[in-house]
mmCIF file of C-alpha atoms in Angstrom:
data_model
loop_
_atom_site.group_PDB
_atom_site.id
_atom_site.type_symbol
_atom_site.label_atom_id
_atom_site.label_comp_id
_atom_site.label_asym_id
_atom_site.label_seq_id
_atom_site.Cartn_x
_atom_site.Cartn_y
_atom_site.Cartn_z
ATOM 1 C CA MET A 1 -34.720 145.841 115.723
ATOM 2 C CA PRO A 2 -34.634 144.442 119.294
ATOM 3 C CA THR A 3 -34.853 140.699 119.820
ATOM 4 C CA ASP A 4 -37.695 139.116 121.794
ATOM 5 C CA TYR A 5 -35.391 138.790 124.778
ATOM 6 C CA GLN A 6 -34.315 142.417 124.621
ATOM 7 C CA ARG A 7 -37.981 143.454 124.537
ATOM 8 C CA LEU A 8 -38.643 141.151 127.487
ATOM 9 C CA CYS A 9 -35.839 142.746 129.518
ATOM 10 C CA SER A 10 -36.741 146.336 128.682
ATOM 11 C CA PHE A 11 -37.617 148.635 131.560
ATOM 12 C CA ALA A 12 -40.966 149.439 129.902
ATOM 13 C CA ASN A 13 -41.948 145.762 129.667
ATOM 14 C CA LEU A 14 -40.830 145.056 133.231
ATOM 15 C CA TYR A 15 -42.795 148.053 134.513
ATOM 16 C CA GLN A 16 -45.981 146.901 132.781
ATOM 17 C CA ALA A 17 -45.332 143.381 134.095
ATOM 18 C CA PHE A 18 -45.065 144.817 137.613
ATOM 19 C CA ARG A 19 -48.425 146.579 137.207
ATOM 20 C CA ARG A 20 -50.102 143.362 136.067
ATOM 21 C CA ALA A 21 -48.508 141.261 138.816
ATOM 22 C CA ARG A 22 -49.584 143.823 141.440
ATOM 23 C CA ARG A 23 -53.308 143.722 140.602
ATOM 24 C CA GLY A 24 -55.367 142.750 143.611
ATOM 25 C CA LYS A 25 -52.277 142.238 145.785
ATOM 26 C CA ARG A 26 -51.208 145.734 146.859
ATOM 27 C CA GLY A 27 -51.859 144.908 150.519
ATOM 28 C CA GLN A 28 -49.267 142.128 150.597
ATOM 29 C CA GLU A 29 -45.960 142.962 152.282
ATOM 30 C CA ASP A 30 -43.678 141.639 149.521
ATOM 31 C CA VAL A 31 -45.618 143.628 146.925
ATOM 32 C CA ALA A 32 -45.493 146.781 149.055
ATOM 33 C CA HIS A 33 -41.733 146.348 149.616
ATOM 34 C CA PHE A 34 -41.127 145.962 145.868
ATOM 35 C CA GLU A 35 -43.224 149.037 145.104
ATOM 36 C CA ARG A 36 -41.442 151.178 147.700
ATOM 37 C CA ASN A 37 -38.178 150.483 145.880
ATOM 38 C CA LEU A 38 -39.719 150.175 142.433
ATOM 39 C CA GLU A 39 -37.079 151.736 140.204
ATOM 40 C CA LEU A 40 -34.233 149.966 141.985
ATOM 41 C CA GLU A 41 -36.028 146.613 141.875
ATOM 42 C CA LEU A 42 -36.859 146.879 138.177
ATOM 43 C CA TRP A 43 -33.353 147.909 137.167
ATOM 44 C CA SER A 44 -31.976 145.069 139.289
ATOM 45 C CA LEU A 45 -34.200 142.595 137.451
ATOM 46 C CA HIS A 46 -33.221 144.159 134.127
ATOM 47 C CA ASP A 47 -29.504 143.767 134.882
ATOM 48 C CA GLU A 48 -29.885 140.157 136.061
ATOM 49 C CA LEU A 49 -31.946 139.201 133.028
ATOM 50 C CA ILE A 50 -29.873 140.956 130.366
ATOM 51 C CA SER A 51 -26.660 139.419 131.758
ATOM 52 C CA LEU A 52 -28.287 135.970 132.070
ATOM 53 C CA ARG A 53 -27.607 135.955 135.817
ATOM 54 C CA TYR A 54 -31.261 135.791 136.841
ATOM 55 C CA LEU A 55 -32.082 132.984 139.266
ATOM 56 C CA PRO A 56 -35.653 132.526 140.571
ATOM 57 C CA GLY A 57 -36.237 132.259 144.302
ATOM 58 C CA PRO A 58 -37.899 129.421 146.257
ATOM 59 C CA TYR A 59 -41.641 128.861 146.334
ATOM 60 C CA THR A 60 -43.936 129.249 149.335
ATOM 61 C CA SER A 61 -46.466 126.421 149.309
ATOM 62 C CA PHE A 62 -49.831 126.017 151.014
ATOM 63 C CA TYR A 63 -52.995 123.974 150.546
ATOM 64 C CA ARG A 64 -56.291 125.393 149.359
ATOM 65 C CA THR A 65 -59.340 123.267 150.084
ATOM 66 C CA GLU A 66 -62.345 125.356 148.985
ATOM 67 C CA ALA A 67 -63.504 122.820 146.412
ATOM 68 C CA LYS A 68 -60.863 120.087 146.361
ATOM 69 C CA ARG A 69 -57.475 119.949 148.038
ATOM 70 C CA ARG A 70 -54.822 121.669 145.917
ATOM 71 C CA LEU A 71 -51.209 122.516 146.634
ATOM 72 C CA ILE A 72 -50.645 126.164 145.663
ATOM 73 C CA SER A 73 -47.036 127.282 145.219
ATOM 74 C CA ALA A 74 -46.412 131.033 145.220
ATOM 75 C CA ALA A 75 -43.229 132.431 143.707
ATOM 76 C CA PRO A 76 -41.594 135.520 145.241
ATOM 77 C CA PHE A 77 -43.166 138.709 143.890
ATOM 78 C CA ARG A 78 -40.092 139.737 141.851
ATOM 79 C CA ASP A 79 -40.278 136.370 140.065
ATOM 80 C CA ARG A 80 -43.971 136.921 139.363
ATOM 81 C CA VAL A 81 -42.984 140.169 137.639
ATOM 82 C CA VAL A 82 -40.616 138.165 135.431
ATOM 83 C CA HIS A 83 -43.361 135.643 134.669
ATOM 84 C CA HIS A 84 -45.626 138.443 133.440
ATOM 85 C CA ALA A 85 -42.787 139.943 131.395
ATOM 86 C CA LEU A 86 -42.105 136.583 129.718
ATOM 87 C CA VAL A 87 -45.733 135.791 128.942
ATOM 88 C CA ALA A 88 -46.329 139.280 127.516
ATOM 89 C CA VAL A 89 -43.634 138.657 124.903
ATOM 90 C CA ILE A 90 -44.326 135.057 123.862
ATOM 91 C CA GLU A 91 -48.070 134.645 124.370
ATOM 92 C CA PRO A 92 -49.067 136.346 121.064
ATOM 93 C CA ARG A 93 -47.080 133.748 119.122
ATOM 94 C CA PHE A 94 -49.256 131.001 120.595
ATOM 95 C CA GLU A 95 -52.546 132.816 121.086
ATOM 96 C CA ARG A 96 -53.206 133.211 117.367
ATOM 97 C CA CYS A 97 -52.856 129.424 116.954
ATOM 98 C CA PHE A 98 -55.074 128.342 119.862
ATOM 99 C CA ILE A 99 -58.559 127.078 119.030
ATOM 100 C CA TYR A 100 -61.550 129.287 119.790
ATOM 101 C CA ASP A 101 -63.107 126.951 122.366
ATOM 102 C CA SER A 102 -60.213 126.867 124.844
ATOM 103 C CA TYR A 103 -61.388 129.147 127.654
ATOM 104 C CA ALA A 104 -58.894 129.179 130.544
ATOM 105 C CA ASN A 105 -56.516 132.073 131.178
ATOM 106 C CA ARG A 106 -57.212 133.875 127.911
ATOM 107 C CA VAL A 107 -58.352 137.436 127.318
ATOM 108 C CA GLY A 108 -62.067 137.570 126.513
ATOM 109 C CA LYS A 109 -62.671 133.980 127.635
ATOM 110 C CA GLY A 110 -63.035 132.627 131.195
ATOM 111 C CA VAL A 111 -65.386 130.455 133.260
ATOM 112 C CA HIS A 112 -68.635 132.166 132.331
ATOM 113 C CA ARG A 113 -67.927 132.152 128.590
ATOM 114 C CA ALA A 114 -67.111 128.438 128.872
ATOM 115 C CA LEU A 115 -70.403 127.818 130.699
ATOM 116 C CA ASP A 116 -72.330 129.710 128.017
ATOM 117 C CA ARG A 117 -70.671 127.674 125.268
ATOM 118 C CA CYS A 118 -71.432 124.481 127.188
ATOM 119 C CA THR A 119 -75.110 125.461 127.399
ATOM 120 C CA GLN A 120 -75.173 126.211 123.663
ATOM 121 C CA TYR A 121 -73.794 122.751 122.838
ATOM 122 C CA LEU A 122 -76.082 121.003 125.342
ATOM 123 C CA ARG A 123 -79.041 122.509 123.482
ATOM 124 C CA SER A 124 -77.774 121.379 120.087
ATOM 125 C CA SER A 125 -76.608 117.852 120.993
ATOM 126 C CA GLN A 126 -78.045 114.572 122.268
ATOM 127 C CA TYR A 127 -75.032 113.280 124.203
ATOM 128 C CA VAL A 128 -71.898 114.585 125.912
ATOM 129 C CA LEU A 129 -68.580 113.005 126.909
ATOM 130 C CA PRO A 130 -67.162 114.797 129.996
ATOM 131 C CA CYS A 131 -63.429 114.274 130.526
ATOM 132 C CA ASP A 132 -60.682 115.435 132.840
ATOM 133 C CA VAL A 133 -56.980 114.637 133.124
ATOM 134 C CA ARG A 134 -55.627 112.845 136.175
ATOM 135 C CA GLN A 135 -53.072 114.866 138.214
ATOM 136 C CA PHE A 136 -52.676 117.280 135.297
ATOM 137 C CA PHE A 137 -50.254 119.942 136.565
ATOM 138 C CA PRO A 138 -47.995 117.439 138.389
ATOM 139 C CA SER A 139 -47.832 115.323 135.202
ATOM 140 C CA ILE A 140 -46.763 117.980 132.679
ATOM 141 C CA ASP A 141 -43.514 116.702 131.195
ATOM 142 C CA HIS A 142 -40.780 119.347 130.871
ATOM 143 C CA ALA A 143 -39.067 117.799 127.841
ATOM 144 C CA ILE A 144 -42.338 117.712 125.902
ATOM 145 C CA LEU A 145 -43.259 121.254 126.956
ATOM 146 C CA ARG A 146 -39.768 122.549 126.096
ATOM 147 C CA ALA A 147 -40.059 121.088 122.584
ATOM 148 C CA GLN A 148 -43.484 122.694 122.149
ATOM 149 C CA LEU A 149 -42.097 126.081 123.204
ATOM 150 C CA ALA A 150 -39.114 125.773 120.858
ATOM 151 C CA ARG A 151 -41.380 125.216 117.852
ATOM 152 C CA ARG A 152 -42.705 128.776 118.091
ATOM 153 C CA VAL A 153 -39.985 130.585 120.073
ATOM 154 C CA GLN A 154 -36.695 130.924 118.198
ATOM 155 C CA ASP A 155 -34.917 133.252 120.641
ATOM 156 C CA GLU A 156 -32.520 131.051 122.610
ATOM 157 C CA GLN A 157 -32.336 133.520 125.489
ATOM 158 C CA VAL A 158 -36.121 133.450 125.905
ATOM 159 C CA LEU A 159 -35.878 129.662 126.016
ATOM 160 C CA TRP A 160 -33.052 129.991 128.570
ATOM 161 C CA LEU A 161 -35.344 132.010 130.834
ATOM 162 C CA SER A 162 -38.160 129.501 130.358
ATOM 163 C CA ASP A 163 -35.749 126.743 131.396
ATOM 164 C CA ARG A 164 -34.794 128.655 134.558
ATOM 165 C CA ILE A 165 -38.443 128.974 135.565
ATOM 166 C CA LEU A 166 -39.177 125.322 134.736
ATOM 167 C CA GLU A 167 -36.188 124.129 136.760
ATOM 168 C CA THR A 168 -37.340 125.888 139.922
ATOM 169 C CA GLY A 169 -40.640 123.977 139.738
ATOM 170 C CA VAL A 170 -39.005 120.541 139.694
ATOM 171 C CA GLY A 171 -40.038 118.600 142.784
ATOM 172 C CA VAL A 172 -42.597 121.131 144.014
ATOM 173 C CA LEU A 173 -45.532 118.851 143.138
ATOM 174 C CA ASP A 174 -43.825 115.485 143.645
ATOM 175 C CA GLU A 175 -46.025 114.620 146.615
ATOM 176 C CA MET A 176 -49.087 115.143 144.393
ATOM 177 C CA TYR A 177 -47.810 112.846 141.631
ATOM 178 C CA GLU A 178 -48.368 109.102 141.497
ATOM 179 C CA MET A 179 -45.990 107.523 138.985
ATOM 180 C CA VAL A 180 -47.591 106.437 135.709
ATOM 181 C CA TRP A 181 -45.719 104.154 133.319
ATOM 182 C CA PHE A 182 -46.226 104.440 129.562
ATOM 183 C CA PRO A 183 -45.336 101.959 126.785
ATOM 184 C CA GLY A 184 -41.607 101.999 126.109
ATOM 185 C CA ASP A 185 -40.662 103.459 129.507
ATOM 186 C CA ASP A 186 -37.582 102.228 131.323
ATOM 187 C CA LEU A 187 -36.569 102.905 134.914
ATOM 188 C CA LEU A 188 -35.209 106.325 133.936
ATOM 189 C CA ALA A 189 -38.767 107.496 133.254
ATOM 190 C CA ALA A 190 -39.262 107.915 136.998
ATOM 191 C CA ASN A 191 -36.604 110.653 136.937
ATOM 192 C CA ARG A 192 -38.103 112.733 134.121
ATOM 193 C CA SER A 193 -38.547 116.401 135.058
ATOM 194 C CA ARG A 194 -42.236 117.126 135.412
ATOM 195 C CA GLY A 195 -44.755 119.385 137.095
ATOM 196 C CA LEU A 196 -45.861 123.022 136.898
ATOM 197 C CA PRO A 197 -46.561 124.757 140.236
ATOM 198 C CA LEU A 198 -50.140 125.945 140.626
ATOM 199 C CA GLY A 199 -50.079 129.687 141.205
ATOM 200 C CA ASN A 200 -47.706 130.825 138.446
ATOM 201 C CA LEU A 201 -48.917 132.802 135.445
ATOM 202 C CA THR A 202 -46.406 130.842 133.394
ATOM 203 C CA SER A 203 -47.964 127.573 134.579
ATOM 204 C CA GLN A 204 -51.425 128.702 133.478
ATOM 205 C CA PHE A 205 -50.149 129.809 130.081
ATOM 206 C CA TRP A 206 -47.952 126.754 129.559
ATOM 207 C CA ALA A 207 -50.903 124.492 130.403
ATOM 208 C CA ASN A 208 -52.642 125.865 127.307
ATOM 209 C CA VAL A 209 -49.470 125.422 125.259
ATOM 210 C CA TYR A 210 -49.158 121.822 126.475
ATOM 211 C CA LEU A 211 -52.727 120.881 125.554
ATOM 212 C CA ASP A 212 -52.871 122.792 122.276
ATOM 213 C CA PRO A 213 -51.773 119.716 120.254
ATOM 214 C CA PHE A 214 -54.623 117.829 121.913
ATOM 215 C CA ASP A 215 -57.100 120.589 121.013
ATOM 216 C CA GLN A 216 -55.893 120.443 117.410
ATOM 217 C CA PHE A 217 -56.246 116.649 117.428
ATOM 218 C CA VAL A 218 -59.871 116.869 118.626
ATOM 219 C CA LYS A 219 -60.797 119.457 116.012
ATOM 220 C CA ARG A 220 -58.754 118.260 113.018
ATOM 221 C CA GLN A 221 -58.529 114.483 113.396
ATOM 222 C CA LEU A 222 -61.597 113.547 115.443
ATOM 223 C CA LYS A 223 -63.436 116.361 113.634
ATOM 224 C CA CYS A 224 -65.470 117.122 116.728
ATOM 225 C CA ARG A 225 -67.351 120.337 115.948
ATOM 226 C CA ARG A 226 -68.737 120.819 119.470
ATOM 227 C CA TYR A 227 -65.887 120.840 121.977
ATOM 228 C CA VAL A 228 -65.099 122.963 125.059
ATOM 229 C CA ARG A 229 -61.962 122.942 127.208
ATOM 230 C CA TYR A 230 -61.163 124.784 130.437
ATOM 231 C CA VAL A 231 -57.671 123.831 131.693
ATOM 232 C CA ASP A 232 -57.841 120.014 131.940
ATOM 233 C CA ASP A 233 -61.649 119.702 131.976
ATOM 234 C CA PHE A 234 -63.058 119.190 128.501
ATOM 235 C CA LEU A 235 -66.340 118.207 126.879
ATOM 236 C CA LEU A 236 -67.122 116.581 123.541
ATOM 237 C CA PHE A 237 -70.678 116.645 122.184
ATOM 238 C CA ALA A 238 -72.307 114.406 119.580
ATOM 239 C CA ASP A 239 -75.700 112.998 118.637
ATOM 240 C CA ASP A 240 -74.905 109.339 119.271
ATOM 241 C CA LYS A 241 -73.042 107.360 121.920
ATOM 242 C CA PRO A 242 -70.950 105.150 119.581
ATOM 243 C CA THR A 243 -69.205 108.222 118.178
ATOM 244 C CA LEU A 244 -68.307 109.444 121.664
ATOM 245 C CA ARG A 245 -67.127 105.992 122.726
ATOM 246 C CA ALA A 246 -64.842 105.768 119.697
ATOM 247 C CA TRP A 247 -63.489 109.249 120.391
ATOM 248 C CA ARG A 248 -62.857 108.283 124.009
ATOM 249 C CA GLU A 249 -60.467 105.490 123.020
ATOM 250 C CA GLN A 250 -58.571 107.765 120.632
ATOM 251 C CA ILE A 251 -58.366 110.470 123.307
ATOM 252 C CA ILE A 252 -56.813 108.041 125.780
ATOM 253 C CA ALA A 253 -54.175 107.075 123.208
ATOM 254 C CA PHE A 254 -53.362 110.672 122.231
ATOM 255 C CA LEU A 255 -53.069 111.855 125.834
ATOM 256 C CA GLY A 256 -50.596 109.019 126.376
ATOM 257 C CA SER A 257 -48.311 110.663 123.783
ATOM 258 C CA LEU A 258 -48.259 113.705 126.120
ATOM 259 C CA ARG A 259 -47.643 111.427 129.141
ATOM 260 C CA LEU A 260 -51.099 112.244 130.467
ATOM 261 C CA THR A 261 -53.924 109.953 131.565
ATOM 262 C CA LEU A 262 -57.674 110.342 131.603
ATOM 263 C CA HIS A 263 -59.966 109.770 134.574
ATOM 264 C CA GLU A 264 -61.477 106.886 132.620
ATOM 265 C CA GLU A 265 -64.205 106.012 135.115
ATOM 266 C CA ARG A 266 -65.624 109.548 134.810
ATOM 267 C CA ALA A 267 -65.350 109.738 131.016
ATOM 268 C CA GLN A 268 -68.663 108.121 130.088
ATOM 269 C CA ALA A 269 -71.036 109.281 127.376
ATOM 270 C CA ARG A 270 -74.333 110.506 128.842
ATOM 271 C CA PRO A 271 -77.550 112.173 127.636
ATOM 272 C CA VAL A 272 -77.398 115.956 127.889
ATOM 273 C CA THR A 273 -80.729 115.955 129.760
ATOM 274 C CA GLU A 274 -79.086 114.331 132.825
ATOM 275 C CA GLY A 275 -77.223 117.509 133.736
ATOM 276 C CA LEU A 276 -73.494 118.012 133.437
ATOM 277 C CA PRO A 277 -71.138 118.941 136.322
ATOM 278 C CA PHE A 278 -68.821 121.611 134.903
ATOM 279 C CA LEU A 279 -66.842 124.477 136.481
ATOM 280 C CA GLY A 280 -68.701 124.517 139.783
ATOM 281 C CA PHE A 281 -72.205 124.194 138.299
ATOM 282 C CA VAL A 282 -74.491 121.404 137.161
ATOM 283 C CA VAL A 283 -75.466 122.538 133.677
ATOM 284 C CA TYR A 284 -78.701 121.520 131.940
ATOM 285 C CA PRO A 285 -79.899 122.583 128.489
ATOM 286 C CA ASP A 286 -82.383 125.061 130.027
ATOM 287 C CA HIS A 287 -80.887 126.011 133.419
ATOM 288 C CA ARG A 288 -77.884 125.742 135.764
ATOM 289 C CA ARG A 289 -77.553 124.918 139.421
ATOM 290 C CA LEU A 290 -74.589 125.575 141.668
ATOM 291 C CA LYS A 291 -72.834 122.428 142.859
ATOM 292 C CA PRO A 292 -73.841 121.818 146.499
ATOM 293 C CA ARG A 293 -70.237 121.706 147.727
ATOM 294 C CA SER A 294 -69.575 125.117 146.151
ATOM 295 C CA GLY A 295 -72.484 126.598 148.094
ATOM 296 C CA ARG A 296 -71.357 124.943 151.327
ATOM 297 C CA ALA A 297 -67.780 126.194 150.857
ATOM 298 C CA PHE A 298 -68.908 129.790 150.416
ATOM 299 C CA ARG A 299 -71.322 129.540 153.344
ATOM 300 C CA ARG A 300 -68.408 128.516 155.587
ATOM 301 C CA ARG A 301 -66.162 131.269 154.250
ATOM 302 C CA LEU A 302 -68.888 133.885 154.600
ATOM 303 C CA ALA A 303 -69.609 132.819 158.179
ATOM 304 C CA VAL A 304 -65.945 133.391 159.068
ATOM 305 C CA LEU A 305 -65.939 136.803 157.361
ATOM 306 C CA ALA A 306 -69.223 137.847 159.007
ATOM 307 C CA GLN A 307 -67.887 136.854 162.433
ATOM 308 C CA ALA A 308 -64.716 138.880 161.793
ATOM 309 C CA TYR A 309 -66.801 141.860 160.657
ATOM 310 C CA HIS A 310 -69.089 141.784 163.710
ATOM 311 C CA ALA A 311 -65.997 141.509 165.938
ATOM 312 C CA GLY A 312 -64.433 144.547 164.227
ATOM 313 C CA ARG A 313 -61.474 142.652 162.757
ATOM 314 C CA ILE A 314 -62.344 143.553 159.134
ATOM 315 C CA ASP A 315 -64.264 146.482 157.674
ATOM 316 C CA ARG A 316 -67.489 146.422 155.703
ATOM 317 C CA ALA A 317 -65.662 147.100 152.422
ATOM 318 C CA ARG A 318 -63.747 143.820 152.634
ATOM 319 C CA LEU A 319 -66.885 141.884 153.538
ATOM 320 C CA ASP A 320 -68.840 143.494 150.681
ATOM 321 C CA ALA A 321 -66.061 142.771 148.179
ATOM 322 C CA SER A 322 -66.155 139.045 149.012
ATOM 323 C CA VAL A 323 -69.933 138.964 148.788
ATOM 324 C CA ARG A 324 -70.046 140.841 145.472
ATOM 325 C CA GLY A 325 -67.482 138.564 143.888
ATOM 326 C CA TRP A 326 -69.393 135.433 144.882
ATOM 327 C CA VAL A 327 -72.769 136.850 143.841
ATOM 328 C CA ALA A 328 -71.389 137.900 140.442
ATOM 329 C CA HIS A 329 -70.199 134.325 139.881
ATOM 330 C CA VAL A 330 -73.241 132.370 141.076
ATOM 331 C CA ALA A 331 -75.634 134.760 139.327
ATOM 332 C CA HIS A 332 -74.706 132.839 136.175
ATOM 333 C CA GLY A 333 -76.908 130.036 137.525
ATOM 334 C CA ASP A 334 -80.392 129.702 138.991
ATOM 335 C CA THR A 335 -79.316 130.593 142.519
ATOM 336 C CA TRP A 336 -81.661 133.318 143.832
ATOM 337 C CA GLY A 337 -83.057 131.103 146.597
ATOM 338 C CA LEU A 338 -79.599 129.836 147.524
ATOM 339 C CA ARG A 339 -78.234 133.379 147.827
ATOM 340 C CA ARG A 340 -81.066 134.418 150.168
ATOM 341 C CA ALA A 341 -80.586 131.339 152.321
ATOM 342 C CA VAL A 342 -76.806 131.827 152.568
ATOM 343 C CA PHE A 343 -77.065 135.488 153.607
ATOM 344 C CA ARG A 344 -79.821 134.790 156.147
ATOM 345 C CA SER A 345 -77.768 131.999 157.707
ATOM 346 C CA VAL A 346 -75.032 134.481 158.710
ATOM 347 C CA GLY A 347 -77.294 137.381 159.593
ATOM 348 C CA LEU A 348 -76.638 139.577 156.521
#
């Protein structure tokens, strides 16, 4: 019977990983180059992996500012194929242990399912405690993550590959990280390896692995029955403020054990009737509104696309694809008037 690592390195797994990594990116030059030489590229990856000679390439970094400023770091396409191959093999070991109400980067979950669950809990609760982690991806501690991976992955070669990918991310997000000191730290704490580059499939998956102990803590120790998490944004619901305030203090302490900190000034219990900013919307028990900055960001992007279309630089299909994607997202809120206003403002 093949080991996990042998299954990971198999041509069949690498080919399926290529197909997943290619989705939505066939127009990119590095993807097209890989596909033109597909068999050669896949066998090259296979040989490097099976002989433990694989070494990831450097990241290309850029800022995305649609909602808030984020540093996105893109791995070379051949490395993204490896990321998909790795996750395909190890994700099932973790997925069956994750709680139901973790919604990011999981099959059958996603933003809109998280919003629906949020609405359900707003209707059945009196108060909500909204929380988010400060500088989450830059703060993820490699030693803690490595220990979490080793608890469910016994194949040392799979862990070797995980280490290679983690090592290439060291320093990528340093400019985004402001040093936080925890009880018991000495000066060596400043040199701990930390940070997962935004843009990797492995980073998205490992973020769920990293926060799974926290999810289990909320459900099993705090015994919070109404809880929703999407990446590092999470909500706890209850029918009285003292319960949420007590949970807040325990959350701060538990996150410290993961070398994470809460945005404490934002984490304040509030009545559900006030409306809750969550995943680009302001959610109320009986309706949702798009956050104003989300509407402004799309209006600016659409104006650029419309200008390019009228000038003949892009075709109608590309313009329509952008519009359809945005409409499909905002249709999950009460946005009919906003949509009409946005399209009229650019002459569409």
